[in-house]
Amino acid sequence: MAKNYVSNSQESVRMFKSSLLEPLTKVHFSVPLILFVPVIIFFTWRAFVTFDVSFLFYFGYFLIGIFVWSFVEYVMHRFVFHLPPKGKIMERLHFIFHGVHHDYPMDKLRLVLPPSVSIPLATALYFLFKLIFNDIQMAAFFPGFILGYLFYDIGHYAMHHYNFKSGIMKKIKQHHMLHHYQDADKGYGVSSPFWDLIFGSDFDKKKKAK
């Protein structure tokens, strides 16, 4: 990632010479909703109709799913997307996965995960969680996890393109903008600064005030 270069243009810089690969890097912000809201509905239906769980059971595991997503989001952003690249190949991969977003943070077509990434990732995490939770628990847990992801993806788009006047979304946006424009080595939580507070990667409050 070229740390000294930030474009506020909404242009989509070309990443691949291949006309087959290039479209896979771009996606409208509505696509995650179209793909994953049905997943939430399916697992919720399975929980209540197939497994006949109580509302408290569902709500409890649903909240756990949201909480686990927030941790996964933080870990991926800090330790995968911001892993220091070594060598030409790693630098190229780093740019493709996240560096382009820091260079072109206003690019409307690269603010949510494309299906070429989100679908395999969601599938892999589903089978990983199945090693921990049984089918009944997964029917309540996974919708919460997916909702957490959708809040992250759509919220991330909104942070870059909507002017929040007040409230919690304004504070979350301010936190994320500091990550982009003050210090990219802090503020890894996009949906929430919670894990930044826990792991000491939050911004210095005095600097934030200035």
CSV table of C-alpha atoms in Angstrom, one decimal:
chain,number,residue,atom,x,y,z
A,1,MET,CA,0.0,0.0,0.0
A,2,ALA,CA,1.3,3.4,-0.9
A,3,LYS,CA,1.0,5.0,2.5
A,4,ASN,CA,1.6,8.6,1.2
A,5,TYR,CA,-1.0,8.4,-1.5
A,6,VAL,CA,-4.7,9.0,-0.9
A,7,SER,CA,-7.1,9.9,-3.6
A,8,ASN,CA,-10.5,11.3,-2.8
A,9,SER,CA,-11.7,10.6,-6.3
A,10,GLN,CA,-14.6,8.1,-6.7
A,11,GLU,CA,-12.9,6.5,-9.7
A,12,SER,CA,-12.2,2.8,-9.7
A,13,VAL,CA,-8.6,2.3,-10.6
A,14,ARG,CA,-8.0,-0.8,-12.7
A,15,MET,CA,-6.4,-3.7,-10.8
A,16,PHE,CA,-6.2,-6.4,-13.5
A,17,LYS,CA,-5.4,-6.4,-17.2
A,18,SER,CA,-7.8,-9.4,-17.5
A,19,SER,CA,-11.3,-8.4,-18.5
A,20,LEU,CA,-12.5,-11.5,-16.7
A,21,LEU,CA,-10.8,-10.8,-13.3
A,22,GLU,CA,-11.4,-7.0,-13.2
A,23,PRO,CA,-15.2,-7.2,-12.7
A,24,LEU,CA,-14.8,-9.6,-9.8
A,25,THR,CA,-13.2,-6.8,-7.8
A,26,LYS,CA,-16.2,-4.4,-8.1
A,27,VAL,CA,-19.6,-4.7,-6.6
A,28,HIS,CA,-22.6,-2.5,-5.8
A,29,PHE,CA,-23.3,-2.0,-2.1
A,30,SER,CA,-26.7,-3.7,-2.4
A,31,VAL,CA,-25.3,-7.1,-3.5
A,32,PRO,CA,-24.3,-8.3,0.0
A,33,LEU,CA,-28.0,-7.7,1.1
A,34,ILE,CA,-29.3,-9.6,-1.9
A,35,LEU,CA,-27.0,-12.5,-1.2
A,36,PHE,CA,-27.1,-12.8,2.6
A,37,VAL,CA,-30.5,-11.6,3.8
A,38,PRO,CA,-32.0,-14.8,2.5
A,39,VAL,CA,-29.3,-16.7,4.5
A,40,ILE,CA,-30.5,-15.0,7.6
A,41,ILE,CA,-34.1,-15.8,6.8
A,42,PHE,CA,-33.3,-19.4,6.0
A,43,PHE,CA,-31.4,-20.1,9.2
A,44,THR,CA,-34.0,-18.2,11.3
A,45,TRP,CA,-36.8,-20.3,9.7
A,46,ARG,CA,-34.8,-23.5,10.4
A,47,ALA,CA,-34.4,-22.5,14.1
A,48,PHE,CA,-38.0,-21.8,14.8
A,49,VAL,CA,-39.8,-24.3,12.4
A,50,THR,CA,-37.4,-27.2,12.1
A,51,PHE,CA,-35.9,-27.1,15.6
A,52,ASP,CA,-38.7,-25.3,17.4
A,53,VAL,CA,-36.3,-23.3,19.6
A,54,SER,CA,-37.5,-20.7,22.1
A,55,PHE,CA,-37.1,-17.0,21.5
A,56,LEU,CA,-34.7,-16.7,24.3
A,57,PHE,CA,-32.5,-19.5,22.9
A,58,TYR,CA,-32.5,-17.9,19.5
A,59,PHE,CA,-31.9,-14.4,20.8
A,60,GLY,CA,-29.0,-15.6,23.0
A,61,TYR,CA,-27.1,-17.4,20.2
A,62,PHE,CA,-28.0,-14.6,17.8
A,63,LEU,CA,-26.3,-12.1,20.0
A,64,ILE,CA,-23.3,-14.4,20.4
A,65,GLY,CA,-23.1,-14.5,16.6
A,66,ILE,CA,-23.0,-10.7,16.4
A,67,PHE,CA,-20.3,-10.6,19.1
A,68,VAL,CA,-18.2,-13.2,17.4
A,69,TRP,CA,-18.4,-11.4,14.1
A,70,SER,CA,-17.1,-8.2,15.7
A,71,PHE,CA,-14.0,-10.1,16.9
A,72,VAL,CA,-13.5,-11.8,13.5
A,73,GLU,CA,-13.8,-8.4,11.8
A,74,TYR,CA,-11.2,-6.9,14.1
A,75,VAL,CA,-8.7,-9.8,13.7
A,76,MET,CA,-9.1,-10.0,9.9
A,77,HIS,CA,-8.7,-6.2,9.5
A,78,ARG,CA,-5.7,-6.0,11.8
A,79,PHE,CA,-3.8,-9.2,11.2
A,80,VAL,CA,-4.7,-10.1,7.6
A,81,PHE,CA,-5.6,-6.9,5.8
A,82,HIS,CA,-2.8,-4.9,7.5
A,83,LEU,CA,-0.2,-7.6,7.5
A,84,PRO,CA,3.1,-5.9,6.5
A,85,PRO,CA,3.8,-7.1,2.9
A,86,LYS,CA,7.2,-8.5,2.2
A,87,GLY,CA,8.3,-8.9,-1.4
A,88,LYS,CA,6.7,-8.0,-4.7
A,89,ILE,CA,4.1,-10.7,-4.7
A,90,MET,CA,2.9,-10.0,-1.2
A,91,GLU,CA,2.8,-6.3,-2.0
A,92,ARG,CA,0.6,-7.0,-5.0
A,93,LEU,CA,-1.7,-9.2,-2.9
A,94,HIS,CA,-1.9,-6.6,-0.2
A,95,PHE,CA,-2.9,-3.9,-2.6
A,96,ILE,CA,-5.6,-6.1,-4.2
A,97,PHE,CA,-7.1,-7.1,-0.8
A,98,HIS,CA,-6.9,-3.9,1.1
A,99,GLY,CA,-4.2,-1.4,-0.1
A,100,VAL,CA,-6.4,-0.2,-2.9
A,101,HIS,CA,-9.1,0.8,-0.4
A,102,HIS,CA,-6.6,3.0,1.5
A,103,ASP,CA,-5.4,4.6,-1.7
A,104,TYR,CA,-8.9,5.1,-3.1
A,105,PRO,CA,-11.2,5.2,0.0
A,106,MET,CA,-14.0,6.9,-1.9
A,107,ASP,CA,-14.2,4.3,-4.6
A,108,LYS,CA,-17.9,3.3,-4.5
A,109,LEU,CA,-17.4,-0.1,-6.2
A,110,ARG,CA,-14.8,-1.4,-3.8
A,111,LEU,CA,-16.3,-0.6,-0.4
A,112,VAL,CA,-18.1,-3.9,0.2
A,113,LEU,CA,-16.7,-7.4,-0.2
A,114,PRO,CA,-17.3,-8.8,-3.7
A,115,PRO,CA,-19.1,-12.2,-3.8
A,116,SER,CA,-15.9,-13.8,-5.1
A,117,VAL,CA,-14.5,-13.2,-1.5
A,118,SER,CA,-17.6,-13.1,0.7
A,119,ILE,CA,-19.2,-16.4,-0.4
A,120,PRO,CA,-16.1,-18.6,0.0
A,121,LEU,CA,-15.3,-16.8,3.3
A,122,ALA,CA,-18.8,-17.2,4.7
A,123,THR,CA,-18.8,-20.9,3.7
A,124,ALA,CA,-15.4,-21.6,5.3
A,125,LEU,CA,-16.4,-19.9,8.5
A,126,TYR,CA,-19.7,-21.8,8.6
A,127,PHE,CA,-17.9,-25.1,8.5
A,128,LEU,CA,-15.4,-23.8,11.1
A,129,PHE,CA,-18.2,-22.9,13.5
A,130,LYS,CA,-19.9,-26.2,12.9
A,131,LEU,CA,-16.9,-27.7,14.8
A,132,ILE,CA,-18.0,-25.7,17.8
A,133,PHE,CA,-21.8,-25.5,17.6
A,134,ASN,CA,-24.4,-28.2,16.8
A,135,ASP,CA,-27.1,-27.7,14.1
A,136,ILE,CA,-29.6,-26.2,16.5
A,137,GLN,CA,-27.2,-23.7,17.9
A,138,MET,CA,-25.9,-22.8,14.4
A,139,ALA,CA,-29.5,-22.1,13.3
A,140,ALA,CA,-29.5,-19.2,15.8
A,141,PHE,CA,-25.8,-18.3,15.9
A,142,PHE,CA,-25.2,-18.0,12.1
A,143,PRO,CA,-27.9,-15.4,11.4
A,144,GLY,CA,-26.4,-13.1,14.0
A,145,PHE,CA,-23.0,-13.6,12.6
A,146,ILE,CA,-24.2,-12.8,9.1
A,147,LEU,CA,-26.1,-9.8,10.3
A,148,GLY,CA,-22.9,-8.5,12.0
A,149,TYR,CA,-21.1,-8.9,8.7
A,150,LEU,CA,-23.9,-7.0,6.8
A,151,PHE,CA,-23.7,-4.2,9.3
A,152,TYR,CA,-20.0,-4.0,8.8
A,153,ASP,CA,-20.2,-4.1,5.0
A,154,ILE,CA,-23.2,-1.7,4.5
A,155,GLY,CA,-22.1,0.5,7.4
A,156,HIS,CA,-18.6,0.7,5.9
A,157,TYR,CA,-20.1,2.0,2.6
A,158,ALA,CA,-22.2,4.5,4.5
A,159,MET,CA,-19.2,5.8,6.5
A,160,HIS,CA,-17.5,6.7,3.3
A,161,HIS,CA,-20.5,8.2,1.4
A,162,TYR,CA,-23.0,9.6,4.0
A,163,ASN,CA,-22.7,12.6,6.3
A,164,PHE,CA,-24.0,11.5,9.7
A,165,LYS,CA,-25.1,14.6,11.6
A,166,SER,CA,-25.2,13.0,15.1
A,167,GLY,CA,-25.6,9.8,17.0
A,168,ILE,CA,-23.6,6.6,17.2
A,169,MET,CA,-23.0,6.3,13.5
A,170,LYS,CA,-21.3,9.7,13.5
A,171,LYS,CA,-18.9,8.5,16.2
A,172,ILE,CA,-18.2,5.2,14.5
A,173,LYS,CA,-17.5,7.1,11.2
A,174,GLN,CA,-15.1,9.5,13.0
A,175,HIS,CA,-13.3,6.5,14.4
A,176,HIS,CA,-12.9,4.9,10.9
A,177,MET,CA,-11.9,8.2,9.3
A,178,LEU,CA,-9.1,8.5,11.8
A,179,HIS,CA,-7.9,5.1,10.6
A,180,HIS,CA,-7.8,6.3,7.0
A,181,TYR,CA,-6.5,9.9,7.5
A,182,GLN,CA,-4.6,9.9,10.8
A,183,ASP,CA,-3.0,6.5,11.5
A,184,ALA,CA,-3.7,3.3,9.6
A,185,ASP,CA,-1.9,1.3,12.3
A,186,LYS,CA,-4.8,2.1,14.8
A,187,GLY,CA,-8.6,1.9,14.7
A,188,TYR,CA,-9.0,-1.5,13.1
A,189,GLY,CA,-12.6,-1.9,14.4
A,190,VAL,CA,-14.9,-0.7,11.6
A,191,SER,CA,-18.3,-1.6,13.1
A,192,SER,CA,-17.2,-0.6,16.6
A,193,PRO,CA,-14.1,0.6,18.5
A,194,PHE,CA,-14.8,-2.0,21.2
A,195,TRP,CA,-11.9,-4.4,20.3
A,196,ASP,CA,-9.5,-1.4,19.7
A,197,LEU,CA,-10.2,-0.4,23.4
A,198,ILE,CA,-9.6,-4.0,24.5
A,199,PHE,CA,-6.3,-4.5,22.6
A,200,GLY,CA,-4.9,-1.0,22.9
A,201,SER,CA,-5.2,0.0,19.3
A,202,ASP,CA,-7.6,2.9,19.8
A,203,PHE,CA,-6.5,6.5,19.0
A,204,ASP,CA,-5.0,8.8,21.6
A,205,LYS,CA,-7.9,10.8,22.9
A,206,LYS,CA,-5.9,14.0,23.1
A,207,LYS,CA,-4.9,13.7,19.4
A,208,LYS,CA,-8.5,12.9,18.5
A,209,ALA,CA,-9.7,16.1,20.3
A,210,LYS,CA,-7.3,18.2,18.4
